[in-house]
Amino acid sequence: MSNILYAIVERMRGENVREKIKELQKTQSWTRKELQDDQNKKLNELLSAAKKTVPYYSEVIKNPNPDAINSLPILTKEIIRKNIKRMFNPEIPKWKFIRYSSSGTTGEPVLLFLERSAVGYYHAAQWRGFSWYGIQPGAGGIKIWGVPINLKSKIIEKLKDRVNHRIRISAFQLEKIKVKNLWNTILAYRPEYVYGYASALYLFACLLEENHLAGEELGLKLIVSTAEVLYEYQREKLRGFFQCPVANEYGTCEAGIIAFECPKGSMHITSENVYVEVVNEFNRTQGPDHDGRIVVTSLRNFGFPLIRYDLEDIGAFSGKECACGIRLPLLQRIQGRTSDFVLTNSGKKIHSEFFSYLNRELMARGYGLKEFKIVQKKKNELHVYLLKIDEVNRRAVDFISDTIKKHIDPSMRVTFEFVRKIDSEKSGKKRYFVNEIPS
Ligand SMILES: [Zn+2]
């Protein structure tokens, strides 16, 4: 029944997801040459249409040839904010768009508009990824996610969950749930997948384990981790506890699924929907194996084009082919936000994954630390928030301070503060580290 409901609703919304999934399932086995030709064709159409119909791009695009895309300016949230009224094709009626407010890591949110048909392709790319693990569109799942605070949004989200045949567990209140009740509900529901932020998925598995429940009883086909960097220890725990594959999804609301991990462990780029570049600090395009910022062009959103949009994540291409049979090109090492790096006085950049290792070490030493958050506001200073209830002893504090000085920078000042609660980000994500140095 819910599958029929899903089909009706997505048709009403003008997204036609099912047809789009079929289309993407065909193109995933195209040769690299076919994929590239298709991408060039779409880029050409996009650049020509943007130049012709969108006031901002009429000024910016001199030559709509796809080969000249590298000479176009990088699109930032700041530029969108300043030019919002000139970023549309004014001839497209407003009802064809979905309004979206991007939270971003710093600063105020930016408003974007996504064409419904583009969003259809974004959903289709996600279901295609799920299909690599034998999951059919509309299959039931669990989503561990944020829950809106205001009632109207709450009801809308609830309806969406119903239509999409999924149960939502609030990522904000995981610690408060009555685990046994929830477990019985989930068991009766028979989900095929669990989807959520890496940290929330990890916490969920820990909670079930602490309550002596066996994850494999759910008979899941897949765990999908999204929105945060998935650390190796989290992946191991999830795979071990639920006895099923764990896939990493790299996506954004603005451009949909950028890449999805296949059963062989490669991150395949959704090259039918998005043109991806990796650029260095001079905004020059990088080849395989070179780290840089990930910049995307949506090939589906003609009404509100996002051309060379800076995702502010660091990553690199891989030049390899995957053995799974899917020919879509590969991304490797998606390291997360540029704001996830610790900056030192000497100019070093240390990735925040460092703190997940620090956490692992703290756990291994039995220092009883459940949660912490480190914030950098100045180059030579790190501020560590620790939970009061964790009964952190002096050894843990010394260990954190010593390890930071030893591995990051001896001149780094480390200050500590004990708090009752460590807040999630606005979106519900948890992060060990946040760089708040103004850029
Ligand atoms: Zn593959």
mmCIF file of C-alpha atoms and ligand atoms in Angstrom, residues 262-264 266 268 322-326 330, ligand 1:
data_model
loop_
_atom_site.group_PDB
_atom_site.id
_atom_site.type_symbol
_atom_site.label_atom_id
_atom_site.label_comp_id
_atom_site.label_asym_id
_atom_site.label_seq_id
_atom_site.Cartn_x
_atom_site.Cartn_y
_atom_site.Cartn_z
ATOM 1 C CA CYS A 262 29.075 0.995 -4.029
ATOM 2 C CA PRO A 263 29.385 -2.482 -2.445
ATOM 3 C CA LYS A 264 33.073 -2.542 -3.482
ATOM 4 C CA SER A 266 34.164 3.175 -4.161
ATOM 5 C CA HIS A 268 30.794 6.798 -7.544
ATOM 6 C CA CYS A 322 35.867 0.207 -9.919
ATOM 7 C CA ALA A 323 35.498 -3.566 -10.126
ATOM 8 C CA CYS A 324 31.760 -3.415 -9.359
ATOM 9 C CA GLY A 325 30.791 -2.839 -12.987
ATOM 10 C CA ILE A 326 29.394 0.670 -12.496
ATOM 11 C CA LEU A 330 35.210 8.067 -8.553
HETATM 12 ZN ZN ZN B 1 31.955 0.465 -7.673
#
